[in-house]
Short mmCIF file of C-alpha atoms in Angstrom, two decimals:
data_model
loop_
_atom_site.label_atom_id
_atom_site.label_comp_id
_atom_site.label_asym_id
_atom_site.label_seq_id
_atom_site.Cartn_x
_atom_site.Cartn_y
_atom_site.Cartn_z
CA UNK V 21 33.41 42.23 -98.83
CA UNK V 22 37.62 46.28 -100.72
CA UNK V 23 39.32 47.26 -99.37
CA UNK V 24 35.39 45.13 -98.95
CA UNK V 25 38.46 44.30 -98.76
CA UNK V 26 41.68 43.50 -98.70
CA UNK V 27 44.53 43.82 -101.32
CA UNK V 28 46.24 41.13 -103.42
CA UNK V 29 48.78 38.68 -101.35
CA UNK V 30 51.65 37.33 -103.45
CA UNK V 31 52.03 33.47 -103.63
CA UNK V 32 55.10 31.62 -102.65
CA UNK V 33 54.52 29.08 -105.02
CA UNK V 34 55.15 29.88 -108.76
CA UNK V 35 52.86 27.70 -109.63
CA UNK V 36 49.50 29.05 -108.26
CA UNK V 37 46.85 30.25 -110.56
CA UNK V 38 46.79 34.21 -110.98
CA UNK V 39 44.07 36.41 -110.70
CA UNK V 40 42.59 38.03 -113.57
CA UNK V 41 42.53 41.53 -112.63
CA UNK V 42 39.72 42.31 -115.02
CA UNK V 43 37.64 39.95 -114.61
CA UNK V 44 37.80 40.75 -110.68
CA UNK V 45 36.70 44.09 -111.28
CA UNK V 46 34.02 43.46 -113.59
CA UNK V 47 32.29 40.41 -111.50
CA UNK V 48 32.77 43.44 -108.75
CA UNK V 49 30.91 45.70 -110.25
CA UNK V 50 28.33 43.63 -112.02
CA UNK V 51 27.43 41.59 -108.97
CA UNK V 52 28.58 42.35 -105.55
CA UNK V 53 28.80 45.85 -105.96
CA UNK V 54 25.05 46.16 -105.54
CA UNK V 55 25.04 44.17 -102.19
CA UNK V 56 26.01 47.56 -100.52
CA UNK V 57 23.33 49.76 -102.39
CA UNK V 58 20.93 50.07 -99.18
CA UNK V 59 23.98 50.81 -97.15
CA UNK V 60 24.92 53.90 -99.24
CA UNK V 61 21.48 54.95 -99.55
CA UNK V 62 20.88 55.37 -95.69
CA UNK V 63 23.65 57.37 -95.67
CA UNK V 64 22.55 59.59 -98.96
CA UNK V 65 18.95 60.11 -96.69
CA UNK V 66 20.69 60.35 -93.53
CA UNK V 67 22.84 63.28 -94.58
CA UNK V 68 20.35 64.75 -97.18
CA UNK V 69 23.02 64.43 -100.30
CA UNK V 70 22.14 66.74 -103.28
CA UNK V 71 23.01 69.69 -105.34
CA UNK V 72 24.73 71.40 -102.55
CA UNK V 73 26.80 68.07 -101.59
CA UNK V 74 30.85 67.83 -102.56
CA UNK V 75 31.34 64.44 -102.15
CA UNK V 76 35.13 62.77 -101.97
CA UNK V 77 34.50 59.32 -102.22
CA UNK V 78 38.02 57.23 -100.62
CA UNK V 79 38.98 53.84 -102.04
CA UNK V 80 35.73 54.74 -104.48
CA UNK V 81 36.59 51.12 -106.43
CA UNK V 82 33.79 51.01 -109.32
CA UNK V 83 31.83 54.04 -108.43
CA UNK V 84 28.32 52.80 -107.63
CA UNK V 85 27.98 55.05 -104.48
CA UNK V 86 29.47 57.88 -106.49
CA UNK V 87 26.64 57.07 -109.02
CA UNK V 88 24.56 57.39 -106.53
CA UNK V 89 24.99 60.82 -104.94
CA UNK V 90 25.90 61.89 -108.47
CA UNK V 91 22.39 60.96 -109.24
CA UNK V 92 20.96 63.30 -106.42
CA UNK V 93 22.68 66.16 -108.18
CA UNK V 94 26.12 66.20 -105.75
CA UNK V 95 29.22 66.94 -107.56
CA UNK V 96 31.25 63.64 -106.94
CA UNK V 97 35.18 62.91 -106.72
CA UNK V 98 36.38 59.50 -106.21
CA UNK V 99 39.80 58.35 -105.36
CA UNK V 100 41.29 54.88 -105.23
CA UNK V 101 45.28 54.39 -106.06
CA UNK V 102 45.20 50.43 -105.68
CA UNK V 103 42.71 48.75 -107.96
CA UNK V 104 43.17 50.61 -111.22
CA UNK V 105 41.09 48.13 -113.38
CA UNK V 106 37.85 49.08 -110.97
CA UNK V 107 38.37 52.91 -111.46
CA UNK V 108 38.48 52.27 -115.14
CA UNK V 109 35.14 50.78 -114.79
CA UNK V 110 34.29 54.07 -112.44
CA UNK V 111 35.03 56.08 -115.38
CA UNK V 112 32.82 54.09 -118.02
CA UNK V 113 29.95 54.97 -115.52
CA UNK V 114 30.46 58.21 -114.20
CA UNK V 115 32.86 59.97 -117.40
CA UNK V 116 31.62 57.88 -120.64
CA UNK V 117 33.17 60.26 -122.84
CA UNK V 118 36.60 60.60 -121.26
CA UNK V 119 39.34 59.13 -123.44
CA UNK V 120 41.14 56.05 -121.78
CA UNK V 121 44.91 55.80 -121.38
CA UNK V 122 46.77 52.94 -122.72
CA UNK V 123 49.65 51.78 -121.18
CA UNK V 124 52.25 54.43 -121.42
CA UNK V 125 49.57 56.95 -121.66
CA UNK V 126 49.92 57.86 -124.97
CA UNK V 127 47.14 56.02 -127.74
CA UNK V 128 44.04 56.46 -126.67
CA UNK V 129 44.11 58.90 -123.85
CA UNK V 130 45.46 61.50 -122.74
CA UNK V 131 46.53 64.12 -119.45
CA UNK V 132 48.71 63.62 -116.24
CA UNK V 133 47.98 61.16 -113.51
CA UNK V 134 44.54 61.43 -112.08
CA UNK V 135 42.57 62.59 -115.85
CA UNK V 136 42.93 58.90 -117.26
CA UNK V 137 43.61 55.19 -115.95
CA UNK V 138 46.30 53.45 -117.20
CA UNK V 139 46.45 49.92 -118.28
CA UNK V 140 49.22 48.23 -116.44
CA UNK V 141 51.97 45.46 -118.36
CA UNK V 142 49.19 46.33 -121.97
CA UNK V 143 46.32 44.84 -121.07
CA UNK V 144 43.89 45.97 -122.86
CA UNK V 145 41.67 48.22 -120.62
CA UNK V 146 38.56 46.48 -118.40
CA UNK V 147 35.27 46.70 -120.19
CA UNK V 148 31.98 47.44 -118.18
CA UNK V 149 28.85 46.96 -118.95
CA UNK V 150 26.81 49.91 -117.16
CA UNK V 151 25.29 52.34 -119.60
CA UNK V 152 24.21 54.76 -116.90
CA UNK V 153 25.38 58.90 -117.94
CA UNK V 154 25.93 61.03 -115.13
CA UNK V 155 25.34 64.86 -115.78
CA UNK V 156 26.69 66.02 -112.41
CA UNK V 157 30.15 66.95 -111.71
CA UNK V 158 32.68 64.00 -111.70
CA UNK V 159 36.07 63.48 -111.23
CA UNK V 160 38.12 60.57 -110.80
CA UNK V 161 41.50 60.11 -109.32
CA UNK V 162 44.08 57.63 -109.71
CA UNK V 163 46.20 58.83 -106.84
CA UNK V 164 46.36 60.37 -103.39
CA UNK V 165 43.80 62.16 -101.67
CA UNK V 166 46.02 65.37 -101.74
CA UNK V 167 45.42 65.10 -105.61
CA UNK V 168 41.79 66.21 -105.27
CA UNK V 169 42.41 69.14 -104.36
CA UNK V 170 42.89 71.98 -106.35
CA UNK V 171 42.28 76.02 -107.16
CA UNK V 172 39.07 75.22 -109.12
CA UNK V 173 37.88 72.81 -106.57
CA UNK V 174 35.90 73.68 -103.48
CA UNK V 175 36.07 71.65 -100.59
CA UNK V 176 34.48 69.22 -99.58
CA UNK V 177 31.53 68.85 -97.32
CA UNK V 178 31.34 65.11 -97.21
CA UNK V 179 34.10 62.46 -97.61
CA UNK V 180 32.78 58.48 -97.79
CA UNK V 181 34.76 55.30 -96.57
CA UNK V 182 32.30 52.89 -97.95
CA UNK V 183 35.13 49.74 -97.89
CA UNK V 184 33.60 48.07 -94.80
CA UNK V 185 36.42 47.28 -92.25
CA UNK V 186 35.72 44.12 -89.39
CA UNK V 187 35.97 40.86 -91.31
CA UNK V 188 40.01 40.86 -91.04
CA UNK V 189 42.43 41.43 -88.63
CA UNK V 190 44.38 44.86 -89.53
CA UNK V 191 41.72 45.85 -92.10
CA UNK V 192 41.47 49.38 -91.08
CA UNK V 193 45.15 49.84 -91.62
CA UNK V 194 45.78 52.21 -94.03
CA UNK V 195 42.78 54.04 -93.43
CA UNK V 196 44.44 56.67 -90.65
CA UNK V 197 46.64 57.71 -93.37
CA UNK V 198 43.88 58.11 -96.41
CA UNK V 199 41.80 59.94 -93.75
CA UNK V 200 45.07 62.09 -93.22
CA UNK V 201 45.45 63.26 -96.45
CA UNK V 202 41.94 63.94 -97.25
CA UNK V 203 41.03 65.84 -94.27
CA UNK V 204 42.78 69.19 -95.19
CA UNK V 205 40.37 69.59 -98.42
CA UNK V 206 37.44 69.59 -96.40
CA UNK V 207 35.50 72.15 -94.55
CA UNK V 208 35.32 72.56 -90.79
CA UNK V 209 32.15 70.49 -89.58
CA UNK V 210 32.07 68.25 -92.65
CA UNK V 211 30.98 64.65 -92.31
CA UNK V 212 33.04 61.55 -92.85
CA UNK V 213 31.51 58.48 -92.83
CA UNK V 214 32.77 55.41 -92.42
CA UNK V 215 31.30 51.70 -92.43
CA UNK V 216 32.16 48.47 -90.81
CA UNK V 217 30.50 45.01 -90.94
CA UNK V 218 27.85 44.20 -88.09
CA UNK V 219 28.38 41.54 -85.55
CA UNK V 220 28.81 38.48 -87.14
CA UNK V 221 25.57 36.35 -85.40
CA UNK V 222 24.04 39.52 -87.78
CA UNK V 223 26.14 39.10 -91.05
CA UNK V 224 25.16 35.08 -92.53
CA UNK V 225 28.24 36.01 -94.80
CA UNK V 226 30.76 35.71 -91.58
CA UNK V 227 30.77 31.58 -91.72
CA UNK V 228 31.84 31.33 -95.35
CA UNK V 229 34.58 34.15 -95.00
CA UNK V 230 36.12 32.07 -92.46
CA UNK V 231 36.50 29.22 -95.46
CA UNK V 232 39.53 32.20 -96.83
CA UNK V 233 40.96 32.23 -93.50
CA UNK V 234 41.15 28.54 -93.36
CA UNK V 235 42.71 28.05 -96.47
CA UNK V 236 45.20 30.60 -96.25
CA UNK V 237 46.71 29.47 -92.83
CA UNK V 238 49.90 28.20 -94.66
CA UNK V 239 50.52 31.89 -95.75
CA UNK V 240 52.00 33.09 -92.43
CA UNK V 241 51.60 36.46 -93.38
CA UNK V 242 47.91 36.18 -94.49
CA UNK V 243 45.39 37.97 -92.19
CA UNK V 244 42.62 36.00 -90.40
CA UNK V 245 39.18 36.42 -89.98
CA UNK V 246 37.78 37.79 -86.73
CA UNK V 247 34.60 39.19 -85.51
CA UNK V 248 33.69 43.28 -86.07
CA UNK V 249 34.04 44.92 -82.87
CA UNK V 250 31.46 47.12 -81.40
CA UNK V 251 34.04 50.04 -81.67
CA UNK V 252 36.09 49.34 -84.71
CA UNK V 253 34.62 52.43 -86.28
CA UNK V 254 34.93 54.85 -83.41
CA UNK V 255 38.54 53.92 -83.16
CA UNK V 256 39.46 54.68 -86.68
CA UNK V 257 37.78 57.85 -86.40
CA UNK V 258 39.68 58.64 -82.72
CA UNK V 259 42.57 58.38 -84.38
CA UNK V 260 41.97 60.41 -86.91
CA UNK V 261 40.84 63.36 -84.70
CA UNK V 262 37.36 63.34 -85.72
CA UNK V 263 33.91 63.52 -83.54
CA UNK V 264 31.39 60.76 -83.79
CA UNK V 265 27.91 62.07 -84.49
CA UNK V 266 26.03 59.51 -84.72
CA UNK V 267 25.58 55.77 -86.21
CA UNK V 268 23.32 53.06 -88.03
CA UNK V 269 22.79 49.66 -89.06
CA UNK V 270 21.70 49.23 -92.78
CA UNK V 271 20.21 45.17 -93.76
CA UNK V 272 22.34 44.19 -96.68
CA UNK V 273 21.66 40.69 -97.59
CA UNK V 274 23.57 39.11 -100.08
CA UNK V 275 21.68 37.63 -102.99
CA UNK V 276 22.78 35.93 -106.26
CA UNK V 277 21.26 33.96 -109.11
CA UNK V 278 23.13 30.74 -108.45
CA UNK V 279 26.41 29.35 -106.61
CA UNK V 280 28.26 29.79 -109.36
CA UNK V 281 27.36 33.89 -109.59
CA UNK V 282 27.62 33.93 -105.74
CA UNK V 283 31.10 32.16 -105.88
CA UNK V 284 32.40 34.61 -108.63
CA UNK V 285 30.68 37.84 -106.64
CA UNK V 286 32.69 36.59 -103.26
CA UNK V 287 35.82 35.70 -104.94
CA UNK V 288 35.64 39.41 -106.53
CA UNK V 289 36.25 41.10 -102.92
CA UNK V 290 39.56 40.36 -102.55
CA UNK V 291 39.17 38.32 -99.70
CA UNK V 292 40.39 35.07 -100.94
CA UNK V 293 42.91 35.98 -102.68
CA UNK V 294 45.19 34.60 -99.75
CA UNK V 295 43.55 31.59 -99.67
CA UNK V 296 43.82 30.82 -103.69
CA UNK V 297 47.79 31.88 -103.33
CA UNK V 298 48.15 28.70 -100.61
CA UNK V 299 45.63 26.85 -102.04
CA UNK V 300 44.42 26.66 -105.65
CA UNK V 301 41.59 27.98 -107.20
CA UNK V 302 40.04 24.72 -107.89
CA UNK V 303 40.28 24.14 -104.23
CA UNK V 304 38.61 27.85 -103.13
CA UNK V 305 35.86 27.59 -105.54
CA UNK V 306 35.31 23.97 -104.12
CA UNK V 307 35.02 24.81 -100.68
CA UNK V 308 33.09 28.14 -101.26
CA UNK V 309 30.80 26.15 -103.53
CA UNK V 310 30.29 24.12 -100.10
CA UNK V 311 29.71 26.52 -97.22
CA UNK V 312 27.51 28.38 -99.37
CA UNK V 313 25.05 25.08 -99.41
CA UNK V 314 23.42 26.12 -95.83
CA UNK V 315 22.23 29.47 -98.20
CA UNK V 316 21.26 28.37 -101.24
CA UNK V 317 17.29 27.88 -101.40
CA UNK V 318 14.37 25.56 -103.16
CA UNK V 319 15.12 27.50 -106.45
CA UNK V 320 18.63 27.28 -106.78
CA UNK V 321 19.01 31.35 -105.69
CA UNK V 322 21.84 32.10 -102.61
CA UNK V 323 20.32 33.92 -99.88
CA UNK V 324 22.24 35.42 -96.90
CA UNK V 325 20.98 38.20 -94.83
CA UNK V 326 23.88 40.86 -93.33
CA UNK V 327 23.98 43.57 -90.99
CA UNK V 328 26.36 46.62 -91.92
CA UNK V 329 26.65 49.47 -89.80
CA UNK V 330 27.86 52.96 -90.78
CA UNK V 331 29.52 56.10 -88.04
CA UNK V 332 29.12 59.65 -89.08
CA UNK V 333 31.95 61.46 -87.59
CA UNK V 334 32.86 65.05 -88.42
CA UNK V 335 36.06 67.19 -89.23
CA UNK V 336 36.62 69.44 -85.74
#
C-alpha cells in the first residue's frame, strides 16, 4: 500500500501508457482506502482520540483517518503536498462546502495555498463519491507541515504517519524531514505515530507486490521490494529524536469484490507505477490478475489476510 506508497516514476519510453491521476485517487479512496480502517482505529482507542485531540495528520492522502478522529469530535488538520487529486477528494469529505480552485486559482475557488486544491495542466477537479459531513474542526493543507501552524491554531497533541513504510527499499525517506517540520507545532509529550507493514510470512499481500518489483527491474532507478524489518519504525523515529512508547499489530486483510476491483485497488497505491513505466499496463494488470489467483475464493471475492503494525513515539 502512499506514500502506502511510493510516488510516481517517470518512464523512459514515450510511449508507455500514463496514469490517470484521478482515477488513481478515486479507486484510492473508494476501495483500498478502507483496507487500513482497523489500523487507524487501534490507534484512535489506543490513544483515546476525542474532543480534546488536535490531530495533524502527515501525507493525510484522501482523509479517511482524518474522518475518523474527526468523527470522535478531534479537531483534524491534514497535510499532503504530493498527491493533490487525493486531498481534493479529502476536502469533498471533510470541507463539502469549501469552494474548489481551478487551475490558476481563480473560477471556482478561492484563498492562498493551503485554503483550496488546485487542478494541475486544467483538469477538471477529481470527483468523490463520499457524502459523509464532518462538524468538527478541519483543515486541509496543500503544503508543508510548517503551513499548519498558525496564531489561531493550537498545537498539536497528536501527529499521524498512517503511509505504512517496509514494502520498498528507501520508503521511509522523506519521512525524517516531514517529521522535522511538523515537530515544532506540537506540544512537549505529544504522540506521533507511525506505521509500517508486518513481516511479510504475516502480510499475504507481500507475494503479489513483488510482481511490481519484477516488472520494474529494467528501470534501474526503480526501488525493489524487500521484507519490513523488525525496527524500521524505531529507526525513523531515532532519527527524528523521538521516544518510543509503545507498539501494536492491527489484522488488516485485504478484501475486494472481484480481481478486477482488487487489481484497480492495488494499482491505486502507487506501487506499480514503476513497473507499468517499464512494462505496460496491459502487461501489470496481466500479471497482477495472476498472482492474485492463489487469493481469490469459491465466490469469485479476493481474500488476503495482512499484519500492520503501528509505534507510538513521543515529542521529548
Amino acid at each position: 500500500m502512499t506514500p502506502t506508497l511510493v510516488r510516481q516514476h517517470t518512464s523512459h519510453a514515450d510511449s508507455a501508457p500514463r496514469v490517470d491521476p484521478c482515477a488513481r485517487a478515486r479507486d484510492w479512496s473508494e476501495i483500498q482506502e478502507r483496507m487500513l480502517v482497523p489500523l487507524y482505529e487501534a490507534v484512535y482507542e489506543r490513544l483515546e482520540v476525542g474532543p480534546a485531540t488536535r490531530l495533524l495528520g502527515l501525507a493525510c492522502g484522501s482523509g479517511l483517518a482524518l474522518l475518523l478522529a474527526a468523527g470522535r469530535g478531534a479537531a483534524v488538520t491534514g497535510v499532503d503536498a504530493s498527491r493533490p487529486e487525493r486531498l481534493a477528494l479529502a476536502r469533498e469529505r471533510l470541507l463539502p462546502d469549501t469552494p474548489r480552485v481551478t487551475s490558476g486559482g481563480v473560477p471556482g475557488g478561492q484563498g492562498p495555498r493551503g485554503a483550496g486544491t488546485a487542478v494541475p495542466d486544467g483538469r477538471p477537479p477529481c470527483g468523490g463519491r463520499d457524502g459523509a459531513r464532518v462538524r468538527a474542526a478541519a483543515r486541509l493543507l496543500d503544503g508543508s507541515p510548517r503551513d499548519a501552524a498558525g496564531a489561531e491554531t493550537a498545537a498539536y497533541n497528536l501527529v499521524t504517519v498512517f503511509e505504512p513504510i517496509g514494502c520498498l527499499a528507501g520508503d521511509s525517506e522523506g519521512l525524517g524531514e516531514l517529521l522535522a517540520d511538523a515537530l515544532p507545532r506540537t506540544v512537549r509529550g505529544a504522540a506521533v505515530v507511525l506505521a509500517g507493514w508486518g513481516p511479510p510470512e504475516r502480510c499475504a499481500t507481500s507475494s503479489v507486490l513483488r510482481v511490481a518489483t519484477k516488472l520494474a527491474d529494467p528501470l534501474r532507478s526503480a526501488r525493489s521490494w524487500r521484507p519490513a524489518r523488525r525496527d524500521d519504525l524505531e529507526e525513523v523515529a531515532q532519527r527524528a529524536g523521538l521516544k518510543p512508547d509503545g507498539s501494536g499489530r492491527v489484522a488488516c486483510p485485504f478484501g475486494y469484490a472481484d480481481v478486477d476491483s482488487a487489481v484497480r485497488g492495488l494499482l491505486s497505491t502507487g506501487l506499480f507505477d514503476a513497473a507499468i513505466a517499464a512494462t505496460d499496463a496491459k502487461q501489470v494488470d496481466k500479471e497482477l490478475a495472476e498472482a492474485l489467483h492463489p487469493h481469490r475464493r469459491p465466490d469469485g471475492t479476493v481474500w488476503m489476510p495482512n499484519v500492520f503494525r503501528y509505534l507510538v513515539a513521543r515529542v521529548p
